[in-house]
Each structure stands twice: as structure tokens, then as C-alpha cells.
Coordinates of C-alpha atoms (C1' of nucleotides) in Angstrom, one line a residue:
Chain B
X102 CA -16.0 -28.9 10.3
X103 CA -18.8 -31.0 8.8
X104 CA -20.2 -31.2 11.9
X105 CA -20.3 -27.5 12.3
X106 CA -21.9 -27.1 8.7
X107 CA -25.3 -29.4 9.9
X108 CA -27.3 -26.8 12.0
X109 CA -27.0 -24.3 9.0
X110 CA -28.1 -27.2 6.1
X111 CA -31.5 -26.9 7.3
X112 CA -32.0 -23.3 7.0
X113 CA -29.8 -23.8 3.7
X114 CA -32.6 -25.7 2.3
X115 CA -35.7 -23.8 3.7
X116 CA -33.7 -20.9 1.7
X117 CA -33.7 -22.0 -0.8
X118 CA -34.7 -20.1 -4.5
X119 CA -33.9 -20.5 -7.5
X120 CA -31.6 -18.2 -9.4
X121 CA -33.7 -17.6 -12.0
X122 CA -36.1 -15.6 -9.6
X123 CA -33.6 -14.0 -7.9
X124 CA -33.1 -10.3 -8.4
X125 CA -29.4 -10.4 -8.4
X126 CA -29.1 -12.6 -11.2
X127 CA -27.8 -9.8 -13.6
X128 CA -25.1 -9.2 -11.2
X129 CA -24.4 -13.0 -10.5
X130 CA -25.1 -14.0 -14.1
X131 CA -25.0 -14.0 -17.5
X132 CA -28.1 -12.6 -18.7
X133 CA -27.9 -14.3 -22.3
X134 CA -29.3 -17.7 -20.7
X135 CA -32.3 -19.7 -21.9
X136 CA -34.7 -21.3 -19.7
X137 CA -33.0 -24.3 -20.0
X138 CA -29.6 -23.3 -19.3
X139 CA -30.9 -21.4 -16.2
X140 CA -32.6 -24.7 -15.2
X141 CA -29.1 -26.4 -15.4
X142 CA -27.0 -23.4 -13.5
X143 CA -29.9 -23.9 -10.7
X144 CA -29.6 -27.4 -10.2
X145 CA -26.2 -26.5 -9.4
X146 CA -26.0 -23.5 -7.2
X147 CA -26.4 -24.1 -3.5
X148 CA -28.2 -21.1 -2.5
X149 CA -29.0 -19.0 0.9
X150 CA -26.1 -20.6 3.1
X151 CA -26.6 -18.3 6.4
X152 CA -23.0 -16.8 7.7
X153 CA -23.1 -14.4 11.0
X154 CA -21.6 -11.3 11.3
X155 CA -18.2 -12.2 12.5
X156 CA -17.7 -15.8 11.2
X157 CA -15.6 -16.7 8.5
X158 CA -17.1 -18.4 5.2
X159 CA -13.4 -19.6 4.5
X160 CA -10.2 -18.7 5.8
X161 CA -6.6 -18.9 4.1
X162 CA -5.1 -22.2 3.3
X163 CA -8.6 -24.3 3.0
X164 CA -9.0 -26.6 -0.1
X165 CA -11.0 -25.0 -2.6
X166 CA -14.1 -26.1 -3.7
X167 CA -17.1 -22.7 -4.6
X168 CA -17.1 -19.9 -5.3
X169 CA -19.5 -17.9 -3.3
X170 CA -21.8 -14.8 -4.3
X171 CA -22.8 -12.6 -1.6
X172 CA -27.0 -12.8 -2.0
X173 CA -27.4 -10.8 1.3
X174 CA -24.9 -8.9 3.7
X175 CA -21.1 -7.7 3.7
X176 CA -17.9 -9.6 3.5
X177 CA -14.1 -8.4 4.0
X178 CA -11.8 -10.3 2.1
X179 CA -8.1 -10.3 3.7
X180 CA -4.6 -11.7 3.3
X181 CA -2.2 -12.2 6.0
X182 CA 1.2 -11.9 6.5
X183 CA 4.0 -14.3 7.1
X184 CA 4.7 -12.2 10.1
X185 CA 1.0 -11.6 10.9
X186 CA 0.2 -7.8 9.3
X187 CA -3.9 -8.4 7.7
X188 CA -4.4 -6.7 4.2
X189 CA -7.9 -6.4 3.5
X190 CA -8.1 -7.2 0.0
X191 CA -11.9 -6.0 -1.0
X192 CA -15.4 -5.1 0.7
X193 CA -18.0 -7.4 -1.0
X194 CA -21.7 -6.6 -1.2
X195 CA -24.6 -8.6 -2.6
X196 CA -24.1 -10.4 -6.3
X197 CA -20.6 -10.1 -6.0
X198 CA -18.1 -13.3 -6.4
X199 CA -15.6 -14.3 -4.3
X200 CA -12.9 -17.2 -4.0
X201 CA -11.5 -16.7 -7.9
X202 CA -8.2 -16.4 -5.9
X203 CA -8.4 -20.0 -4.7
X204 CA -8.4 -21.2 -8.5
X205 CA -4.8 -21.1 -9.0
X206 CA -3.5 -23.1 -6.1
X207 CA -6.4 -24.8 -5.4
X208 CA -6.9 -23.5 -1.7
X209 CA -8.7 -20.4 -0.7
X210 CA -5.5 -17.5 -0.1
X211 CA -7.7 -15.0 1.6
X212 CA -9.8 -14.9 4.6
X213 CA -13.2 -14.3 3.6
X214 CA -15.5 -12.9 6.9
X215 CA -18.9 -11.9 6.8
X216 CA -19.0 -7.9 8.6
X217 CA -23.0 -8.6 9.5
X218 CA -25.1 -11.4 9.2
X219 CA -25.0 -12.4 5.5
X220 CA -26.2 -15.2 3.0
X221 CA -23.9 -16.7 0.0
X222 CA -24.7 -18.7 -2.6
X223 CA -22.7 -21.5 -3.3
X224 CA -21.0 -22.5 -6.8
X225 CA -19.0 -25.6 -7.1
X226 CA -16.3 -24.5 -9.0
X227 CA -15.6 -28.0 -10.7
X228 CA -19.7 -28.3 -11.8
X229 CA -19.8 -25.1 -12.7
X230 CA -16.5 -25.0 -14.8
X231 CA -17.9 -28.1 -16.8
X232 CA -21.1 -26.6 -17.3
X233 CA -19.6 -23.4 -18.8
X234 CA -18.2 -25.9 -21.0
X235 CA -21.4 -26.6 -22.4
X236 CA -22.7 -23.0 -22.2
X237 CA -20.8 -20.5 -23.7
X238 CA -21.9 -17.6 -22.3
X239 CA -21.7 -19.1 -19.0
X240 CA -17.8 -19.7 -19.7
X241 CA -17.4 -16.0 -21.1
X242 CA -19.3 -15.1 -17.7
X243 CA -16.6 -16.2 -15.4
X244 CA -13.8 -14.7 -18.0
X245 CA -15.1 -11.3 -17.5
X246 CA -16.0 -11.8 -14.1
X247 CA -11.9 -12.7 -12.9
X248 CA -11.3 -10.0 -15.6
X249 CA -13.1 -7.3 -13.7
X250 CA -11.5 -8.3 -10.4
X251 CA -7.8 -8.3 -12.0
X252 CA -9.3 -4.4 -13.3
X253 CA -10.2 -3.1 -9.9
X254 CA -7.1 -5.0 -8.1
X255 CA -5.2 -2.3 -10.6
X256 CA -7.1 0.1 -9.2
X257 CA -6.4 -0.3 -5.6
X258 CA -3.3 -0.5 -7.1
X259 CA -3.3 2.6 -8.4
X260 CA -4.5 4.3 -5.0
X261 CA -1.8 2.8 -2.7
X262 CA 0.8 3.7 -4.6
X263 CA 0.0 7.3 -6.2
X264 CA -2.7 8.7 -3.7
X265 CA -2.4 10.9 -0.8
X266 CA -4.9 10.2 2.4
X267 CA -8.0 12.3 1.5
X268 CA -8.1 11.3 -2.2
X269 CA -7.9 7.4 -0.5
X270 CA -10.6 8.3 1.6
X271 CA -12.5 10.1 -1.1
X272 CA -12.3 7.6 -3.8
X273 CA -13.4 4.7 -1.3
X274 CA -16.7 6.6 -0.6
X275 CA -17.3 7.3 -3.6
X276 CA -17.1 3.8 -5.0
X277 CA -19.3 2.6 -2.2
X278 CA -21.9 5.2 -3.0
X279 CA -21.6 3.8 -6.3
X280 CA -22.1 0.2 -5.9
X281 CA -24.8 0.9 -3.1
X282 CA -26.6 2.6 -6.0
X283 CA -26.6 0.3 -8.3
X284 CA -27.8 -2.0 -6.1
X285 CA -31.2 0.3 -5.5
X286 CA -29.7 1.8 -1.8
X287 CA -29.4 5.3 -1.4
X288 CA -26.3 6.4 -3.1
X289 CA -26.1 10.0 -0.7
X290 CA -26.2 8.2 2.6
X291 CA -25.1 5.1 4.0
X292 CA -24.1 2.4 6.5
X293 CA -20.4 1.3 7.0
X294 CA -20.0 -2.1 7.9
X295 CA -16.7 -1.7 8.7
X296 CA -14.2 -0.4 11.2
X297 CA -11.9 2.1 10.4
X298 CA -9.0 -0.1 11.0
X299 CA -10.3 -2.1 8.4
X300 CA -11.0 0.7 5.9
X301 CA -6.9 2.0 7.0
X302 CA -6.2 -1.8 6.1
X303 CA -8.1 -1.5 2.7
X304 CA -6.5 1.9 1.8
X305 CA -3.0 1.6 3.7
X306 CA -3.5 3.8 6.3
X307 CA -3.6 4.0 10.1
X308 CA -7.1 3.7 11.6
X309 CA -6.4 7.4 13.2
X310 CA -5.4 8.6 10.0
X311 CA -9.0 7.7 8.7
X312 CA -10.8 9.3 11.5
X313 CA -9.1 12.0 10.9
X314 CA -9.6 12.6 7.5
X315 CA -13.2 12.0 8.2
X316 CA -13.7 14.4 10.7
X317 CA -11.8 16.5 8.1
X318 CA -14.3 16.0 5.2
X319 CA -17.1 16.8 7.9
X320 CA -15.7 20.5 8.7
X321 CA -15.3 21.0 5.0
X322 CA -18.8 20.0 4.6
X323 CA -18.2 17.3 2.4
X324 CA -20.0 14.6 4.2
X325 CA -22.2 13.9 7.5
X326 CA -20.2 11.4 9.7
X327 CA -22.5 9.9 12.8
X328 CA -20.4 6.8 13.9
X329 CA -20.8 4.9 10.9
X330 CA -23.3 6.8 9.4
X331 CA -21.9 8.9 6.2
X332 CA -23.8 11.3 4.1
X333 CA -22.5 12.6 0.9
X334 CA -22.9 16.5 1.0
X335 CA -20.7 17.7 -1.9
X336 CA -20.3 14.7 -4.2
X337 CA -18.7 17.1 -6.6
X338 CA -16.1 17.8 -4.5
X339 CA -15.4 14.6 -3.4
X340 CA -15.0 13.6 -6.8
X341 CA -12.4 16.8 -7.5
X342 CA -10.3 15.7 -4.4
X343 CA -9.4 12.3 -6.3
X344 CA -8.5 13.8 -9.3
X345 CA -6.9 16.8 -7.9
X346 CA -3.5 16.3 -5.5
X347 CA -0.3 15.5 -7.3
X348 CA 1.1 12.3 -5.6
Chain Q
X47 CA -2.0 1.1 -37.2
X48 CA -2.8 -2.0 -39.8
X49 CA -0.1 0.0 -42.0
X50 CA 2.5 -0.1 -39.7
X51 CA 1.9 -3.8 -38.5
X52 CA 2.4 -5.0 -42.3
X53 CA 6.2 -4.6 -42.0
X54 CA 6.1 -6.7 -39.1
X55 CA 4.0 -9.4 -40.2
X56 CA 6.8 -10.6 -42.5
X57 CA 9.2 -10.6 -39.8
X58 CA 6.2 -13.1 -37.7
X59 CA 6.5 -16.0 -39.8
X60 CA 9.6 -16.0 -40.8
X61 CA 9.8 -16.4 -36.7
X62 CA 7.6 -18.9 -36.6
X63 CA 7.9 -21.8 -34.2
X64 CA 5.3 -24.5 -32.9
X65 CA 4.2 -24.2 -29.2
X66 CA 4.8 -27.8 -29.2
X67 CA 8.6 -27.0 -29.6
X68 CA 8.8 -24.3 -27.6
X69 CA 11.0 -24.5 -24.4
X70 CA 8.4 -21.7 -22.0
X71 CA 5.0 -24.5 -23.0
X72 CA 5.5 -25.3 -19.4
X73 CA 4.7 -20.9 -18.4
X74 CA 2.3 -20.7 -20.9
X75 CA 0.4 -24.2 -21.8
X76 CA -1.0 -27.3 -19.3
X77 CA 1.1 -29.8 -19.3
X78 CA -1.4 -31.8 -20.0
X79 CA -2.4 -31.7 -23.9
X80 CA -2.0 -35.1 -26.1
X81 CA -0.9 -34.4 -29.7
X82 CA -3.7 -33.7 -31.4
X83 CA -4.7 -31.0 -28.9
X84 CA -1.5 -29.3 -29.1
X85 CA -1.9 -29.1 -33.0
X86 CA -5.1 -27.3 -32.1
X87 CA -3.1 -24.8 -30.2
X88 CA -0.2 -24.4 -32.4
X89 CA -3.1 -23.3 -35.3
X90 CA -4.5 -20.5 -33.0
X91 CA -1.0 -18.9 -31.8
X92 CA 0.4 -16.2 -33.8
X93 CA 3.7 -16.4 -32.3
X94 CA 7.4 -14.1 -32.8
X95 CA 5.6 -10.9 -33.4
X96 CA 8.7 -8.3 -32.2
X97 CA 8.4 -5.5 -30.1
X98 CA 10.9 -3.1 -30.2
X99 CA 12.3 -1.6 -26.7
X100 CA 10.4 1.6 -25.6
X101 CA 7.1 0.3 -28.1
X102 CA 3.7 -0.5 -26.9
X103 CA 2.4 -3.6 -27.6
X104 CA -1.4 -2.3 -26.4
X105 CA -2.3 1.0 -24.9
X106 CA -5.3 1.7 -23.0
X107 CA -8.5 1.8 -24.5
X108 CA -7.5 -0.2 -27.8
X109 CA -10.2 -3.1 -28.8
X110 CA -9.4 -6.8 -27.0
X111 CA -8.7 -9.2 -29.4
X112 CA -5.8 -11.1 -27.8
X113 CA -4.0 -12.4 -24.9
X114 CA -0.2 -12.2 -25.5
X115 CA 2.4 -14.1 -23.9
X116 CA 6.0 -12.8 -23.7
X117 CA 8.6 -15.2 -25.6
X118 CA 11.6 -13.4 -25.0
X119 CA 11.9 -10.1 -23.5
X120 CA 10.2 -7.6 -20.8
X121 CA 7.6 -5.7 -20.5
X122 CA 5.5 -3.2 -17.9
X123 CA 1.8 -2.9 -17.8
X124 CA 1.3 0.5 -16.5
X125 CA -2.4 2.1 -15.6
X126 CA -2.9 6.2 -16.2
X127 CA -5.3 7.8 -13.8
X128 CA -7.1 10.5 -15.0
X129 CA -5.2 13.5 -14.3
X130 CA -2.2 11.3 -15.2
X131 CA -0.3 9.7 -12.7
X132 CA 1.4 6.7 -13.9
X133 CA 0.8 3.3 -11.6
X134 CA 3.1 0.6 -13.4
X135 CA 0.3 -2.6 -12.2
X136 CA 3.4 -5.4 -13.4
X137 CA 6.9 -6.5 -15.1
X138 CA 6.5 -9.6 -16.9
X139 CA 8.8 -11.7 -18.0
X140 CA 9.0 -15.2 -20.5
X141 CA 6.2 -17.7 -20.4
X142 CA 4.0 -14.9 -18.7
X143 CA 0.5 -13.9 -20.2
X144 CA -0.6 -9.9 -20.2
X145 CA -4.3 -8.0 -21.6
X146 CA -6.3 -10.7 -19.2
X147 CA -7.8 -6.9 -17.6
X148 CA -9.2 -6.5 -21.4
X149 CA -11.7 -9.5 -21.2
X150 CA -14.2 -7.5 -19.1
X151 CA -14.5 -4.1 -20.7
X152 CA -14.0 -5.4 -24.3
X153 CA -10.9 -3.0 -24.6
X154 CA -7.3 -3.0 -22.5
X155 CA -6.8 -0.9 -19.6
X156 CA -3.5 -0.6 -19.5
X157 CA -0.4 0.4 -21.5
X158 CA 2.0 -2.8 -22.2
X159 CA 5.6 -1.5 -23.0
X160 CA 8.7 -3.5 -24.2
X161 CA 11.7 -2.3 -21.6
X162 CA 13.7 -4.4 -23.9
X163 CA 13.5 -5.7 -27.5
X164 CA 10.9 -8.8 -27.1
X165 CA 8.9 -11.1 -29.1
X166 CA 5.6 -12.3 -27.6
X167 CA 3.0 -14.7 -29.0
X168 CA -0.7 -13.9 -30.0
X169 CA -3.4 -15.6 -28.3
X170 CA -6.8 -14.2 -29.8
X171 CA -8.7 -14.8 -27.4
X172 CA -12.6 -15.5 -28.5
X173 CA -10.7 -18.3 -30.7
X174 CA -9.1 -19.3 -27.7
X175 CA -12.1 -19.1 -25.4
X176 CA -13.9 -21.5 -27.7
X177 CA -11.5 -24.1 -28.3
X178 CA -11.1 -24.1 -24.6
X179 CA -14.9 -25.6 -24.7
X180 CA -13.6 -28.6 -26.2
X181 CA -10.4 -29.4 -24.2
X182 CA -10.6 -28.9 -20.6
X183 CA -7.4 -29.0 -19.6
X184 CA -7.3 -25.4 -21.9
X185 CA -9.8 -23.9 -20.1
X186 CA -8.5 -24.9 -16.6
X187 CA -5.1 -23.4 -17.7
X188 CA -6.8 -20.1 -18.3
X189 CA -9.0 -19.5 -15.1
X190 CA -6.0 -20.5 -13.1
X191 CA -3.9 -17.9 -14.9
X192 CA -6.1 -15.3 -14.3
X193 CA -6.9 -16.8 -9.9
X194 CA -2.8 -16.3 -10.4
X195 CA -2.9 -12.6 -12.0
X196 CA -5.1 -12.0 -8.9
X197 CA -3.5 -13.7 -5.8
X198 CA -0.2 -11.7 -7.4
X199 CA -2.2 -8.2 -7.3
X200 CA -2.9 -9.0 -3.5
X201 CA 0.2 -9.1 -2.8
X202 CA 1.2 -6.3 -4.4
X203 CA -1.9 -4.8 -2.3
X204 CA -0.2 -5.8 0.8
X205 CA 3.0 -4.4 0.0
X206 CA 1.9 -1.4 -1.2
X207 CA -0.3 -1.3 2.2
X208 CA 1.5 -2.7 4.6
X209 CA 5.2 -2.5 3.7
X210 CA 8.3 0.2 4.2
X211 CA 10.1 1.1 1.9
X212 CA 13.4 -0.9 3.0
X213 CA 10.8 -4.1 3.0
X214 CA 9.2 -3.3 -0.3
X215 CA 12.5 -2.9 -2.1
X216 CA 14.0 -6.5 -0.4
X217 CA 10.6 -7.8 -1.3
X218 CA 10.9 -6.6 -5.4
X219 CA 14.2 -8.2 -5.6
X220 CA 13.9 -11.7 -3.8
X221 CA 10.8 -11.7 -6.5
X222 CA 12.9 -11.1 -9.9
X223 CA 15.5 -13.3 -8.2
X224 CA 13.2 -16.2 -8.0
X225 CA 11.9 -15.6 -11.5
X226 CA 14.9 -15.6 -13.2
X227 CA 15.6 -18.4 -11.6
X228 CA 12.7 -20.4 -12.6
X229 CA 14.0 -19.0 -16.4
X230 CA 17.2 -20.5 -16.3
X231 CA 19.0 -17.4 -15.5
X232 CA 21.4 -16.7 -12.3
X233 CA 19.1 -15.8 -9.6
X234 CA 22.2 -14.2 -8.0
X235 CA 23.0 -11.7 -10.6
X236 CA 20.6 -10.2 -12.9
X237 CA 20.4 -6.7 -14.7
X238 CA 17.2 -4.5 -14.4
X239 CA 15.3 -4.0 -17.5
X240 CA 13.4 -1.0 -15.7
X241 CA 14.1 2.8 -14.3
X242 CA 13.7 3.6 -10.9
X243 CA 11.4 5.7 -11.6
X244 CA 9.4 2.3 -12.7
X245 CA 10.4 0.4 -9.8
X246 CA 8.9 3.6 -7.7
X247 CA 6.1 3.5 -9.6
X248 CA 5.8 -0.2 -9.1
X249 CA 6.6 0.0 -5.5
X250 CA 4.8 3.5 -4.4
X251 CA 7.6 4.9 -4.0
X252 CA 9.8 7.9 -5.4
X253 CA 12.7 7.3 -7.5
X254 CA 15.0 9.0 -5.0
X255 CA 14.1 6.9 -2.5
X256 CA 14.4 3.7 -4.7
X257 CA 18.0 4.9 -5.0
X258 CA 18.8 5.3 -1.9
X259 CA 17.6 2.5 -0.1
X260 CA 19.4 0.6 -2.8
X261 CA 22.4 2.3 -1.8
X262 CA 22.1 1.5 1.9
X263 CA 21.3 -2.2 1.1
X264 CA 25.0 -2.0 -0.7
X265 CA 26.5 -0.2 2.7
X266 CA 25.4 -3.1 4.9
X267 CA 26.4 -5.3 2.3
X268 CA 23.5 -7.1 1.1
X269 CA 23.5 -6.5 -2.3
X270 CA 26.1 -5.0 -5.0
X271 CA 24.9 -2.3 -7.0
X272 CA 26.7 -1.0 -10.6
X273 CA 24.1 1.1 -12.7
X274 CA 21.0 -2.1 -13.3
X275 CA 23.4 -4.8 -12.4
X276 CA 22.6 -5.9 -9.1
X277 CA 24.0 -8.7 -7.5
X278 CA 22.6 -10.1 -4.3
X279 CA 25.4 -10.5 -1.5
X280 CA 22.9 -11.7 1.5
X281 CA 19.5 -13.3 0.2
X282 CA 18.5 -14.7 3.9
X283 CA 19.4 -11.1 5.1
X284 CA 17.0 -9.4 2.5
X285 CA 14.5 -12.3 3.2
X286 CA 14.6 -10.9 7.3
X287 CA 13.8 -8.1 6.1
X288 CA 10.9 -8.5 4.6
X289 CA 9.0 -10.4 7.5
X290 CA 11.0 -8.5 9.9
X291 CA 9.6 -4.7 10.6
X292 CA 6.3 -3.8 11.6
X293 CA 4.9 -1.7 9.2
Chain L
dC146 C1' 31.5 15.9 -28.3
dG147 C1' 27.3 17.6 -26.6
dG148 C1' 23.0 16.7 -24.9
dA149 C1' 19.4 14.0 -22.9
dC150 C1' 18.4 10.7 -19.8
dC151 C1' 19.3 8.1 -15.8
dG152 C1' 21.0 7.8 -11.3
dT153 C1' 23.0 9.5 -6.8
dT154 C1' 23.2 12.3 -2.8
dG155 C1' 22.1 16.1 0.6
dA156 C1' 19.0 19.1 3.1
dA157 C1' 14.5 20.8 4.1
dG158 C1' 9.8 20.0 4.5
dA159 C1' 5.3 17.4 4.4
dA160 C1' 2.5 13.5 5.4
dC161 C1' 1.5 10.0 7.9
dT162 C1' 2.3 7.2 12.1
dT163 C1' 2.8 6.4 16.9
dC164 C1' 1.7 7.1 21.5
dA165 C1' -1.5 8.6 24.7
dA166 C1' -5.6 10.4 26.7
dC167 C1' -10.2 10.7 26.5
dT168 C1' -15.3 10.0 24.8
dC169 C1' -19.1 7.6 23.4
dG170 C1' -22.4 3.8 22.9
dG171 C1' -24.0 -0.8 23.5
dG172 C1' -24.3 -4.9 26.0
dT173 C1' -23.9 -7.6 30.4
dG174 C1' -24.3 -8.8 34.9
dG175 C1' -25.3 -7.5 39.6
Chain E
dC58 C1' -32.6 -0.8 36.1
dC59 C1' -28.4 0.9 36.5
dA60 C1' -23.4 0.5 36.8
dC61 C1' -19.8 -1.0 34.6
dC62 C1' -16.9 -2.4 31.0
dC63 C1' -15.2 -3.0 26.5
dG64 C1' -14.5 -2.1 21.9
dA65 C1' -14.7 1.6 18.6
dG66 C1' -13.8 6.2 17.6
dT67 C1' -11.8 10.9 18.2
dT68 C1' -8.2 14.2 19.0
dG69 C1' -3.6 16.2 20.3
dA70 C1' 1.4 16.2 20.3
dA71 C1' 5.7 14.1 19.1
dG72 C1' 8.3 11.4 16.1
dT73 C1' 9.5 8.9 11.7
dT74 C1' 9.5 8.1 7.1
dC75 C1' 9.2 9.4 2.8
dT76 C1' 9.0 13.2 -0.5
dT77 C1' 10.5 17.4 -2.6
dC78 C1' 13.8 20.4 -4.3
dA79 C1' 18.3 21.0 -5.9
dA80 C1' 22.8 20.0 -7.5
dC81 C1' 25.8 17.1 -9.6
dG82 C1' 28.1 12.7 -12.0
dG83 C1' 27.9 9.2 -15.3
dT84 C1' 26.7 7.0 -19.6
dC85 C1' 24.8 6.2 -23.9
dC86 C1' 23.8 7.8 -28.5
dG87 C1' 23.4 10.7 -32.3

DNA sequence: CGGACCGTTGAAGAACTTCAACTCGGGTGG
DNA sequence: CCACCCGAGTTGAAGTTCTTCAACGGTCCG
């Protein structure tokens, strides 16, 4: 495995910016910091670690050690099984964290892959956990941050167990639209990174199912599907089909 | 609402009992505090404030201002979608901490409801969060209860996802089973604190079909059934279950 | 003792899955 | 450069699982 990591720890360090330029830093975070706590969190934050589309950043059962914030690309984040069914847990796009699950038990529980070629930023969770000792804000930072995870894991909570298809389908593209907003991409029309296996996986349905209800939404004029190509048509009524259907 | 917490408050220290003393430090507290840090503790934690069965602890919505762990009792955290379908997101039981989805949004998102009469402990938080700057053993303990509260919601995700209803029901069981174990209590023989309509909710399912596959599990003998006694007749027959169907 | 709530069970219906066939597009090797 | 092939996606038809609707029994509590 160390090995493996060499060829990448040159690019790593040719990549390398500091946080404080970055322009995902209010996502990433705190925005309370001084200069010279932003100095410190730098020094600490290994930053533009390359991952191609298809490999894994970590994978079940490895010892914990970062956290990782996506700085470019797409990851899936999946549990597996005893007997081998995947769960995609969560779709994560640039200055989001992953690996709080790996706290607890001190090994990484999902799979984390990257869906096209990405870059992460690396937080050593030990440094990083005495720093926000020091800092305060830092510390409150990774509070809210596991807060807002445990808050949208009740929400996909929620979804699987009260929602019908469509509104699953609905809700999903709407929170993309959402977060690809925020993030200064066009909210109406957008890439998928993913399969629709692994959206079924996400929302608990069959990959025909989700085709389906696509190619539904299309002849309702809802959206534009081209492969993965969506375009929002009738937000409105997207936003009407999740809050409409009794479960 | 101050009004009607008054009468209470008598009734909380007449309750009151050091962490230090207290038989569920092991669920709630690291092991690892010397003396002096678990006087720290002990000064923070409002603890033996009652909650009556059927009465909210928090609802939705209401300001953060503390963590609360259950001291003897059980509750559900329940979510309510906008056009009000009830998810229940959790039953917790002693030694267990609930409101950690309040920390991001400054307010809690769900409802947290006695099923029985409890007592739980106060844990306000910003005190908390600080004195867990100086003793890092605190604020350890609290990022890996809330990496717990998450790798729990994935698997809730992959049941909900993944699971039939035969697998989810096995699946809830061989859970409270181990907890109560873990409690001291008969992991053979336990009563249910909740409806099934909550264990539905719980499991996205109905409460008709919660009954029923119940039922069948008591025709092929795995488990006996009287009202919310249940007794488990066949554990490694429930376990097969669970990793046993493709969903 | 009456009523509300909880739980059980049957029968019919809806929603999703499964199985299967086919299309499309991109990459590879001849 | 084109043929081929593979993975991804679409669509139809049949089948399963769960839900819905409805009726009824039990139990707890005022």
C-alpha cells in the first residue's frame, strides 16, 4: 500500500495550496479563523491527493487515520453487507467531509470511491482533533459538521421508509440541483456521475425502477433526460411530487 | 414552558446522583477520567430530570442547549416531513445520548418522546463542548459518539434499502436483544416499549405487516409472541435470516 | 362498564421487482 | 477506420411483496 501511495506524493506536493486560498474553505471550514489559526490548520492539511475515477480512497475495515474533503470530483460512499448486498450511503461533491464514520471504531466502515477523477484533501484526524483543542471554533466546526451528517442520515431516513418511487427520485434531484448551486454550477441542468444502480442503491430501488421513473418525469415534462444528462423543466413540480403522495 | 419545568426541578435534585456513582458511566462517560476530571463532569450534568410516558423531552425546532442521556427509561426520536409523515429516526435506551442532530442547526430536528416513564440527564452542551477543550479524553468521547450515531444510521440506511420485511423485523429484534443484554437485562425475553405502528415507522413498514410477520416468526417457531412480550425461541434461526435472502 | 387504543387477520389491490429482450454509445483491436 | 464488444440504459410482461381496506378481539383506564 505504501508503495502504491509514492507515484501520487509527487503530484500531492506539486498540488499543493494552502487552505486559506482555497475557495472551498467556507464549506471545509470555519470561517471565524484568524490568520494565525489558518496558518496552523494549513500546516496540517495534506492537500490535492489525486484519486481516479474508479479507485477507492479507502475501503471498509482500514485503520483510520483523515478525514478527507472532496476539493475536486465525486465520491460514493457505501456499506456492505455480511452477505454482500452494497448500500450506498451518500454522493459527495467538493468541500464535503468524509470518514467521520471511521471515528467510532477507529477503522473506516464504508467504502469510499471516487465516480470520476477527483482530488481530497487530507485531515489527520488525531492533529486535527488536538488543534481544535486549541481553537474553539475549529472544535465547534467538526461538532456541527458530524451534526449535519447525523441530520441528512435522518433524512435518507425519512425517504426509505415513508416515500414512494417518484417522490425518491424527485427529492434526490432536487437536492443535487441544490448543492450543485451552491457550489456556483448550474442548478437547472446537470451531470450524473452515477449509475442508476447506484442512485437505486442510494434510494432503495431497483436500477429499472429508476429508469423508469425517469423516463416517466421526461413524458410529464418534468425534466430532460440524455443518458446522464438531466435538465430540470418544472422545478415546481418536482418539488410538489415530494410533498404530495401519502406513503 | 419555564412554568411548567419549575415543578419538575424540585423533583431533579432531590434525584440527584454523581456520574461518578452512577452504574451507565461506562454508556455515557470515557472510562478514562482521573478524579478531578470526573468532578468537572459531575458539576456540568443536570441529572434525574423525569419524563413522564407519552411526554416530549424536545420537539422539533426548539433552541439546542443540551445533549441528554437516558438514565432509566425509553424513548423515540421521530422526524415529521412536511406534509406530515412520521419517520421514527431511533429507540434509545440507558447510557444512550439523543439532540446530537441539534448541534448543526442551533435547534433540534426531531421529536424525543418517553414510551415509558424515564429520567435522563442534562448535558448542556456549549459548557460541555468547552470543558472538553481541557480534557481530551471528553472530547474524544463525544466525536466518537456522534461517528457511532452515524455508522448506526447506515445501517438503518441499509435495512431500510436493502432488506424485506421478514429480514428487517429479525434484524430489529436480534438488536434490542443485544442491548438489553449489554443492560443487564434477559436478552431472551424482553417487553416492547413501542407500537407497531412505531416499529413500522422505524422499519418502513406498515403496522399490519409488522403484525403479521411477527405472527409467522411465532408459527415457525422462532419467537413467542403475548401482546409486547416477546420471547425469542431460535436466535441463530432469526440471525439466518437476516444474511439469508436476497433482497 | 364503556370507550379508546392497540393488535390481529383476511382479501383485494398497488407498487415495485424480476426476468428478458433490445438499444445505444464508447473504447479496443484487427 | 471499421467491426465488434461490453457496460449502461430502456422497456415490456409476469410475478412478488407489501399496502390498503375492513372487520373484529383484547386490554387498559377512567
Amino acid at each position: 500500500m505504501q508503495t502504491a501511495l509514492q507515484p501520487r506524493d509527487i503530484t500531492f506536493k506539486q498540488l499543493r495550496q494552502a487552505c486559506s486560498n482555497c475557495s472551498l474553505r467556507e464549506l471545509c471550514l470555519p470561517n471565524e479563523l484568524n490568520a494565525e489559526e489558518m496558518k496552523q490548520v494549513d500546516e496540517l492539511i495534506g492537500q490535492g491527493k489525486p484519486i481516479k475515477r474508479g479507485e477507492a480512497l479507502y475501503r471498509a475495515g482500514e485503520p483510520f487515520r483523515a478525514l478527507y474533503a472532496v476539493r475536486v470530483g465525486f465520491f460514493k460512499t457505501s456499506v456492505v453487507s455480511e452477505d454482500g448486498r452494497e448500500q450506498v450511503t451518500g454522493f459527495h461533491m467538493s468541500g464535503e467531509l468524509m470518514g467521520m464514520d471511521a471515528i467510532s471504531a477507529d477503522h473506516y466502515t464504508c467504502d469510499a470511491v471516487a465516480l470520476e477523477d477527483s482530488e481530497v484533501c487530507e485531515l489527520p484526524f488525531e492533529e486535527m482533533e488536538s488543534l481544535s483543542r486549541k481553537i474553539p471554533a475549529l472544535q465547534h466546526h467538526f461538532y456541527r459538521v458530524m451534526s449535519r451528517e447525523i441530520v441528512r442520515d435522518h433524512g435518507v431516513m425519512l425517504l426509505l421508509g415513508n416515500m414512494k418511487a417518484e417522490e425518491r427520485i424527485a427529492a434526490f434531484l432536487l437536492n443535487l440541483s441544490q448543492r450543485f448551486q451552491i457550489r456556483g454550477y448550474s442548478s437547472m441542468s446537470f451531470h450524473l456521475r452515477m449509475t442508476r444502480e447506484e442512485i437505486g442503491s442510494y434510494l432503495g430501488l431497483k436500477l429499472e425502477t429508476v429508469s423508469r421513473t425517469l423516463s416517466k418525469f421526461q413524458d410529464q415534462g418534468l425534466i430532460k433526460v440524455q443518458n446522464r444528462l438531466i435538465e430540470l423543466r418544472d422545478v415546481d413540480g418536482l418539488k410538489q411530487l415530494v410533498n404530495s403522495c401519502q406513503g
